[in-house]
C-alpha cells in the first residue's frame, strides 16, 4: 500500500474526521493511564482522544504526510506525532508503553504483514500492558475488492494473539461510524509473556 501517496493525493478515505466512537466509549468507561502508543495514527484523532483522557500518548505513522497533517490539525500535540514504522520502531519506543491503542492500523495491513504487526506490538508494549483494540471485523467489500480494510475475522484476531496475551474484555460495541455498525469488535488484551 502506498500510504504516503494516498495522503498526498487526499485519498485517505478511511479518515472520518474524528476519533473512533467505540474507543471513545471505552476510554470514558475505563480509567486507562500511563504511556500510550497509537500505531498507524493517521491524522491523529485517536491520539488527541487519548491525551484528552489523561494518557501520555505518542502517535506513530509510516506516512510523513499523515504526520504533517496530524501536527497541523492538532498543533498543541505536534511533538507527540512521530514518522516511522511499527515494524521497526525507534529504540526509545522499545518496551516503553503501558497501553497500545489500535484503530484501523491492523486492518489496513495486507494479511502477509500481520506477523510484523504482532511483532511491532511485542516490541513496544511492556509486559503487563494493555492492547486496547477496536478491531475492524470482516469489512463490507465489493465483489472482487481485496482491501484495505482486509478481510479479518474474530478467529484471526484470536489466533494472532493466542500466545503471550490474555483477553480482558471482548464485545461488539453499540456505537460506530456509519457503515461500520456491527463490523467492529472491542477486544482488550493484556500482555502476559
Ligand atoms: C487505514 S489507515 C488508518 C489511520 C487512522 N488510524 C484512522 O483511523 O484514520 C492505516 C494507517 O496506518 C499507517 N501505517 C501503515 N503501515 C504502517 C506501519 N508499518 N507503521 C506505522 N504506520 C503504518 C498508514 O500510513 C495509515 O495512516
PDB file of C-alpha atoms and ligand atoms in Angstrom:
ATOM      1  CA  UNK A   1       0.000   0.000   0.000  1.00  0.00           C
ATOM      2  CA  UNK A   2       1.250   3.444  -0.913  1.00  0.00           C
ATOM      3  CA  UNK A   3       0.026   5.159   2.261  1.00  0.00           C
ATOM      4  CA  UNK A   4       2.122   8.260   1.699  1.00  0.00           C
ATOM      5  CA  UNK A   5       0.825   8.621  -1.857  1.00  0.00           C
ATOM      6  CA  UNK A   6      -2.780   8.301  -0.700  1.00  0.00           C
ATOM      7  CA  UNK A   7      -2.374  11.036   1.907  1.00  0.00           C
ATOM      8  CA  UNK A   8      -0.597  13.251  -0.638  1.00  0.00           C
ATOM      9  CA  UNK A   9      -3.418  12.805  -3.137  1.00  0.00           C
ATOM     10  CA  UNK A  10      -6.071  13.480  -0.498  1.00  0.00           C
ATOM     11  CA  UNK A  11      -7.341   9.882  -0.796  1.00  0.00           C
ATOM     12  CA  UNK A  12      -7.407   8.958   2.894  1.00  0.00           C
ATOM     13  CA  UNK A  13     -10.941   7.550   2.584  1.00  0.00           C
ATOM     14  CA  UNK A  14     -10.713   5.832   5.995  1.00  0.00           C
ATOM     15  CA  UNK A  15     -10.480   9.132   7.854  1.00  0.00           C
ATOM     16  CA  UNK A  16     -13.815  10.080   9.430  1.00  0.00           C
ATOM     17  CA  UNK A  17     -12.672  13.448  10.762  1.00  0.00           C
ATOM     18  CA  UNK A  18     -12.865  12.432  14.410  1.00  0.00           C
ATOM     19  CA  UNK A  19     -11.949   9.662  16.816  1.00  0.00           C
ATOM     20  CA  UNK A  20     -13.310   6.148  16.898  1.00  0.00           C
ATOM     21  CA  UNK A  21     -16.613   6.128  18.799  1.00  0.00           C
ATOM     22  CA  UNK A  22     -16.061   2.697  20.410  1.00  0.00           C
ATOM     23  CA  UNK A  23     -12.611   3.781  21.574  1.00  0.00           C
ATOM     24  CA  UNK A  24     -14.036   6.986  22.989  1.00  0.00           C
ATOM     25  CA  UNK A  25     -16.704   4.995  24.827  1.00  0.00           C
ATOM     26  CA  UNK A  26     -14.105   2.579  26.180  1.00  0.00           C
ATOM     27  CA  UNK A  27     -11.872   5.365  27.493  1.00  0.00           C
ATOM     28  CA  UNK A  28     -14.850   7.113  29.087  1.00  0.00           C
ATOM     29  CA  UNK A  29     -15.733   3.912  30.952  1.00  0.00           C
ATOM     30  CA  UNK A  30     -12.262   2.660  31.835  1.00  0.00           C
ATOM     31  CA  UNK A  31      -9.568   4.653  33.623  1.00  0.00           C
ATOM     32  CA  UNK A  32      -6.581   3.712  31.473  1.00  0.00           C
ATOM     33  CA  UNK A  33      -3.376   5.520  32.458  1.00  0.00           C
ATOM     34  CA  UNK A  34       0.292   5.758  31.505  1.00  0.00           C
ATOM     35  CA  UNK A  35       2.222   5.969  28.266  1.00  0.00           C
ATOM     36  CA  UNK A  36       0.197   5.053  25.193  1.00  0.00           C
ATOM     37  CA  UNK A  37       1.164   4.302  21.602  1.00  0.00           C
ATOM     38  CA  UNK A  38      -1.246   4.822  18.707  1.00  0.00           C
ATOM     39  CA  UNK A  39       0.242   2.868  15.779  1.00  0.00           C
ATOM     40  CA  UNK A  40      -0.871   3.967  12.314  1.00  0.00           C
ATOM     41  CA  UNK A  41      -2.257   7.126  13.887  1.00  0.00           C
ATOM     42  CA  UNK A  42      -3.086   8.795  10.559  1.00  0.00           C
ATOM     43  CA  UNK A  43      -4.333  12.337  11.114  1.00  0.00           C
ATOM     44  CA  UNK A  44      -4.203  11.874  14.858  1.00  0.00           C
ATOM     45  CA  UNK A  45      -7.808  11.786  16.049  1.00  0.00           C
ATOM     46  CA  UNK A  46      -7.253   8.841  18.421  1.00  0.00           C
ATOM     47  CA  UNK A  47      -4.043  10.426  19.742  1.00  0.00           C
ATOM     48  CA  UNK A  48      -5.987  13.556  20.616  1.00  0.00           C
ATOM     49  CA  UNK A  49      -8.667  11.415  22.263  1.00  0.00           C
ATOM     50  CA  UNK A  50      -6.057   9.553  24.316  1.00  0.00           C
ATOM     51  CA  UNK A  51      -4.447  12.757  25.586  1.00  0.00           C
ATOM     52  CA  UNK A  52      -7.884  14.164  26.454  1.00  0.00           C
ATOM     53  CA  UNK A  53      -8.381  11.064  28.619  1.00  0.00           C
ATOM     54  CA  UNK A  54      -5.167  11.589  30.537  1.00  0.00           C
ATOM     55  CA  UNK A  55      -2.835   9.337  28.601  1.00  0.00           C
ATOM     56  CA  UNK A  56       0.721  10.352  27.788  1.00  0.00           C
ATOM     57  CA  UNK A  57       0.308   9.364  24.152  1.00  0.00           C
ATOM     58  CA  UNK A  58       2.552   9.083  21.106  1.00  0.00           C
ATOM     59  CA  UNK A  59       1.298   8.567  17.559  1.00  0.00           C
ATOM     60  CA  UNK A  60       3.383   6.643  15.045  1.00  0.00           C
ATOM     61  CA  UNK A  61       2.707   6.585  11.309  1.00  0.00           C
ATOM     62  CA  UNK A  62       4.710   5.425   8.335  1.00  0.00           C
ATOM     63  CA  UNK A  63       3.383   8.220   6.094  1.00  0.00           C
ATOM     64  CA  UNK A  64       5.178  11.535   6.692  1.00  0.00           C
ATOM     65  CA  UNK A  65       2.271  13.432   5.158  1.00  0.00           C
ATOM     66  CA  UNK A  66      -0.138  11.872   7.673  1.00  0.00           C
ATOM     67  CA  UNK A  67       2.159  13.024  10.471  1.00  0.00           C
ATOM     68  CA  UNK A  68       2.377  16.518   8.972  1.00  0.00           C
ATOM     69  CA  UNK A  69      -1.406  16.686   8.684  1.00  0.00           C
ATOM     70  CA  UNK A  70      -1.862  15.440  12.250  1.00  0.00           C
ATOM     71  CA  UNK A  71       0.530  18.123  13.505  1.00  0.00           C
ATOM     72  CA  UNK A  72      -1.353  20.786  11.546  1.00  0.00           C
ATOM     73  CA  UNK A  73      -4.707  19.562  12.868  1.00  0.00           C
ATOM     74  CA  UNK A  74      -3.549  19.281  16.497  1.00  0.00           C
ATOM     75  CA  UNK A  75      -0.684  21.812  16.808  1.00  0.00           C
ATOM     76  CA  UNK A  76      -0.704  21.686  20.605  1.00  0.00           C
ATOM     77  CA  UNK A  77       0.161  17.963  20.325  1.00  0.00           C
ATOM     78  CA  UNK A  78       2.598  18.291  17.409  1.00  0.00           C
ATOM     79  CA  UNK A  79       5.611  16.815  19.196  1.00  0.00           C
ATOM     80  CA  UNK A  80       3.630  13.682  20.021  1.00  0.00           C
ATOM     81  CA  UNK A  81       3.421  12.610  16.359  1.00  0.00           C
ATOM     82  CA  UNK A  82       6.339  10.571  15.044  1.00  0.00           C
ATOM     83  CA  UNK A  83       7.008   9.403  11.484  1.00  0.00           C
ATOM     84  CA  UNK A  84       8.187   5.788  11.436  1.00  0.00           C
ATOM     85  CA  UNK A  85       7.201   2.168  11.104  1.00  0.00           C
ATOM     86  CA  UNK A  86       5.671  -0.027  13.765  1.00  0.00           C
ATOM     87  CA  UNK A  87       7.658  -2.846  12.183  1.00  0.00           C
ATOM     88  CA  UNK A  88      10.917  -1.143  13.099  1.00  0.00           C
ATOM     89  CA  UNK A  89      10.079   1.254  15.909  1.00  0.00           C
ATOM     90  CA  UNK A  90      12.713   3.664  17.234  1.00  0.00           C
ATOM     91  CA  UNK A  91      14.806   2.182  20.053  1.00  0.00           C
ATOM     92  CA  UNK A  92      13.311   4.573  22.618  1.00  0.00           C
ATOM     93  CA  UNK A  93       9.890   3.045  21.964  1.00  0.00           C
ATOM     94  CA  UNK A  94      11.000  -0.481  22.830  1.00  0.00           C
ATOM     95  CA  UNK A  95       9.069  -1.701  25.870  1.00  0.00           C
ATOM     96  CA  UNK A  96       8.106   1.914  26.563  1.00  0.00           C
ATOM     97  CA  UNK A  97       4.317   1.743  26.539  1.00  0.00           C
ATOM     98  CA  UNK A  98       1.722   0.765  29.135  1.00  0.00           C
ATOM     99  CA  UNK A  99      -1.018   0.835  26.530  1.00  0.00           C
ATOM    100  CA  UNK A 100      -1.340   0.441  22.774  1.00  0.00           C
ATOM    101  CA  UNK A 101      -4.490   1.835  21.178  1.00  0.00           C
ATOM    102  CA  UNK A 102      -5.402   0.063  17.954  1.00  0.00           C
ATOM    103  CA  UNK A 103      -7.807   1.576  15.456  1.00  0.00           C
ATOM    104  CA  UNK A 104      -7.717   0.535  11.776  1.00  0.00           C
ATOM    105  CA  UNK A 105      -3.953   0.099  11.642  1.00  0.00           C
ATOM    106  CA  UNK A 106      -4.008  -3.704  11.599  1.00  0.00           C
ATOM    107  CA  UNK A 107      -6.976  -3.973   9.223  1.00  0.00           C
ATOM    108  CA  UNK A 108      -5.180  -1.720   6.746  1.00  0.00           C
ATOM    109  CA  UNK A 109      -2.244  -4.109   6.526  1.00  0.00           C
ATOM    110  CA  UNK A 110      -2.100  -6.875   3.940  1.00  0.00           C
ATOM    111  CA  UNK A 111      -2.603 -10.238   5.708  1.00  0.00           C
ATOM    112  CA  UNK A 112       1.035 -11.147   4.950  1.00  0.00           C
ATOM    113  CA  UNK A 113       2.071  -8.296   7.283  1.00  0.00           C
ATOM    114  CA  UNK A 114       0.091  -9.413  10.321  1.00  0.00           C
ATOM    115  CA  UNK A 115       3.044 -11.197  11.905  1.00  0.00           C
ATOM    116  CA  UNK A 116       5.044  -7.964  11.557  1.00  0.00           C
ATOM    117  CA  UNK A 117       2.217  -6.073  13.242  1.00  0.00           C
ATOM    118  CA  UNK A 118       2.216  -8.531  16.147  1.00  0.00           C
ATOM    119  CA  UNK A 119       5.995  -8.212  16.439  1.00  0.00           C
ATOM    120  CA  UNK A 120       5.682  -4.412  16.476  1.00  0.00           C
ATOM    121  CA  UNK A 121       3.207  -4.619  19.359  1.00  0.00           C
ATOM    122  CA  UNK A 122       5.513  -7.016  21.217  1.00  0.00           C
ATOM    123  CA  UNK A 123       8.440  -4.636  20.737  1.00  0.00           C
ATOM    124  CA  UNK A 124       6.648  -1.572  22.095  1.00  0.00           C
ATOM    125  CA  UNK A 125       4.154  -2.781  24.738  1.00  0.00           C
ATOM    126  CA  UNK A 126       5.638  -3.626  28.127  1.00  0.00           C
ATOM    127  CA  UNK A 127       4.828  -6.918  29.822  1.00  0.00           C
ATOM    128  CA  UNK A 128       1.574  -6.450  31.758  1.00  0.00           C
ATOM    129  CA  UNK A 129       0.498  -3.646  29.420  1.00  0.00           C
ATOM    130  CA  UNK A 130      -2.831  -3.417  27.610  1.00  0.00           C
ATOM    131  CA  UNK A 131      -3.586  -3.612  23.919  1.00  0.00           C
ATOM    132  CA  UNK A 132      -6.923  -1.818  23.609  1.00  0.00           C
ATOM    133  CA  UNK A 133      -8.252  -2.557  20.154  1.00  0.00           C
ATOM    134  CA  UNK A 134     -11.211  -1.521  18.064  1.00  0.00           C
ATOM    135  CA  UNK A 135     -10.739  -4.277  15.501  1.00  0.00           C
ATOM    136  CA  UNK A 136     -12.407  -3.998  12.127  1.00  0.00           C
ATOM    137  CA  UNK A 137     -14.056  -7.383  11.596  1.00  0.00           C
ATOM    138  CA  UNK A 138     -14.988  -8.614   8.119  1.00  0.00           C
ATOM    139  CA  UNK A 139     -15.378  -5.300   6.284  1.00  0.00           C
ATOM    140  CA  UNK A 140     -18.087  -4.931   3.662  1.00  0.00           C
ATOM    141  CA  UNK A 141     -16.149  -5.340   0.395  1.00  0.00           C
ATOM    142  CA  UNK A 142     -17.493  -5.054  -3.123  1.00  0.00           C
ATOM    143  CA  UNK A 143     -17.151  -8.220  -5.274  1.00  0.00           C
ATOM    144  CA  UNK A 144     -13.515  -8.539  -6.345  1.00  0.00           C
ATOM    145  CA  UNK A 145     -12.348  -5.870  -3.925  1.00  0.00           C
ATOM    146  CA  UNK A 146      -9.401  -7.027  -1.829  1.00  0.00           C
ATOM    147  CA  UNK A 147      -8.955  -4.219   0.698  1.00  0.00           C
ATOM    148  CA  UNK A 148      -7.943  -2.278   2.696  1.00  0.00           C
ATOM    149  CA  UNK A 149      -9.584  -2.896   5.032  1.00  0.00           C
ATOM    150  CA  UNK A 150      -8.715  -6.545   4.512  1.00  0.00           C
ATOM    151  CA  UNK A 151     -10.972  -9.448   5.474  1.00  0.00           C
ATOM    152  CA  UNK A 152     -10.281 -10.303   9.093  1.00  0.00           C
ATOM    153  CA  UNK A 153     -12.405 -12.481  11.354  1.00  0.00           C
ATOM    154  CA  UNK A 154     -12.598 -12.938  15.097  1.00  0.00           C
ATOM    155  CA  UNK A 155     -10.772 -16.317  14.803  1.00  0.00           C
ATOM    156  CA  UNK A 156      -7.930 -14.485  13.001  1.00  0.00           C
ATOM    157  CA  UNK A 157      -7.728 -11.982  15.845  1.00  0.00           C
ATOM    158  CA  UNK A 158      -7.742 -14.783  18.404  1.00  0.00           C
ATOM    159  CA  UNK A 159      -5.016 -16.651  16.530  1.00  0.00           C
ATOM    160  CA  UNK A 160      -2.830 -13.550  16.151  1.00  0.00           C
ATOM    161  CA  UNK A 161      -2.653 -13.066  19.921  1.00  0.00           C
ATOM    162  CA  UNK A 162      -3.158 -16.664  21.053  1.00  0.00           C
ATOM    163  CA  UNK A 163       0.228 -16.794  22.726  1.00  0.00           C
ATOM    164  CA  UNK A 164       1.508 -14.253  25.202  1.00  0.00           C
ATOM    165  CA  UNK A 165      -1.743 -12.328  25.623  1.00  0.00           C
ATOM    166  CA  UNK A 166      -4.943 -12.846  27.613  1.00  0.00           C
ATOM    167  CA  UNK A 167      -8.352 -11.405  26.764  1.00  0.00           C
ATOM    168  CA  UNK A 168      -9.521  -8.838  29.304  1.00  0.00           C
ATOM    169  CA  UNK A 169     -12.642  -7.553  27.541  1.00  0.00           C
ATOM    170  CA  UNK A 170     -14.416  -8.557  24.359  1.00  0.00           C
ATOM    171  CA  UNK A 171     -17.645  -7.157  22.910  1.00  0.00           C
ATOM    172  CA  UNK A 172     -19.355  -5.742  19.851  1.00  0.00           C
ATOM    173  CA  UNK A 173     -19.738  -2.020  20.540  1.00  0.00           C
ATOM    174  CA  UNK A 174     -23.132  -0.322  20.299  1.00  0.00           C
ATOM    175  CA  UNK A 175     -21.649   2.823  18.759  1.00  0.00           C
ATOM    176  CA  UNK A 176     -19.941   3.067  15.357  1.00  0.00           C
ATOM    177  CA  UNK A 177     -19.237   5.277  12.389  1.00  0.00           C
ATOM    178  CA  UNK A 178     -21.873   4.962   9.673  1.00  0.00           C
ATOM    179  CA  UNK A 179     -21.232   1.805   7.662  1.00  0.00           C
ATOM    180  CA  UNK A 180     -19.205   0.095  10.377  1.00  0.00           C
ATOM    181  CA  UNK A 181     -22.143  -0.880  12.591  1.00  0.00           C
ATOM    182  CA  UNK A 182     -21.699  -4.447  13.851  1.00  0.00           C
ATOM    183  CA  UNK A 183     -18.392  -4.808  11.991  1.00  0.00           C
ATOM    184  CA  UNK A 184     -16.110  -3.746  14.809  1.00  0.00           C
ATOM    185  CA  UNK A 185     -15.081  -5.540  17.937  1.00  0.00           C
ATOM    186  CA  UNK A 186     -13.600  -4.099  21.054  1.00  0.00           C
ATOM    187  CA  UNK A 187     -11.108  -6.607  22.354  1.00  0.00           C
ATOM    188  CA  UNK A 188      -8.697  -5.646  25.094  1.00  0.00           C
ATOM    189  CA  UNK A 189      -5.687  -7.893  25.562  1.00  0.00           C
ATOM    190  CA  UNK A 190      -3.124  -7.935  28.333  1.00  0.00           C
ATOM    191  CA  UNK A 191       0.422  -8.900  27.501  1.00  0.00           C
ATOM    192  CA  UNK A 192       1.350 -11.690  29.890  1.00  0.00           C
ATOM    193  CA  UNK A 193       4.608 -13.001  28.413  1.00  0.00           C
TER     194      UNK A 193
HETATM  195  C1  LIG B   1      -6.408   2.643   7.376  1.00  0.00           C
HETATM  196  S1  LIG B   1      -5.296   3.882   7.895  1.00  0.00           S
HETATM  197  C2  LIG B   1      -5.956   4.320   9.491  1.00  0.00           C
HETATM  198  C3  LIG B   1      -5.449   5.628  10.041  1.00  0.00           C
HETATM  199  C4  LIG B   1      -6.072   6.035  11.363  1.00  0.00           C
HETATM  200  N1  LIG B   1      -5.884   5.020  12.367  1.00  0.00           N
HETATM  201  C5  LIG B   1      -7.544   6.325  11.158  1.00  0.00           C
HETATM  202  O1  LIG B   1      -8.389   5.587  11.678  1.00  0.00           O
HETATM  203  O2  LIG B   1      -7.864   7.315  10.489  1.00  0.00           O
HETATM  204  C6  LIG B   1      -3.834   2.933   8.327  1.00  0.00           C
HETATM  205  C7  LIG B   1      -2.711   3.828   8.783  1.00  0.00           C
HETATM  206  O3  LIG B   1      -1.586   3.002   9.140  1.00  0.00           O
HETATM  207  C8  LIG B   1      -0.410   3.614   8.636  1.00  0.00           C
HETATM  208  N2  LIG B   1       0.596   2.535   8.518  1.00  0.00           N
HETATM  209  C9  LIG B   1       0.655   1.541   7.594  1.00  0.00           C
HETATM  210  N3  LIG B   1       1.704   0.740   7.830  1.00  0.00           N
HETATM  211  C10 LIG B   1       2.330   1.224   8.928  1.00  0.00           C
HETATM  212  C11 LIG B   1       3.481   0.831   9.664  1.00  0.00           C
HETATM  213  N4  LIG B   1       4.202  -0.235   9.312  1.00  0.00           N
HETATM  214  N5  LIG B   1       3.837   1.556  10.742  1.00  0.00           N
HETATM  215  C12 LIG B   1       3.122   2.659  11.106  1.00  0.00           C
HETATM  216  N6  LIG B   1       2.028   3.085  10.443  1.00  0.00           N
HETATM  217  C13 LIG B   1       1.632   2.374   9.374  1.00  0.00           C
HETATM  218  C14 LIG B   1      -0.823   4.258   7.336  1.00  0.00           C
HETATM  219  O4  LIG B   1       0.040   5.276   6.891  1.00  0.00           O
HETATM  220  C15 LIG B   1      -2.212   4.782   7.709  1.00  0.00           C
HETATM  221  O5  LIG B   1      -2.161   6.084   8.254  1.00  0.00           O
END
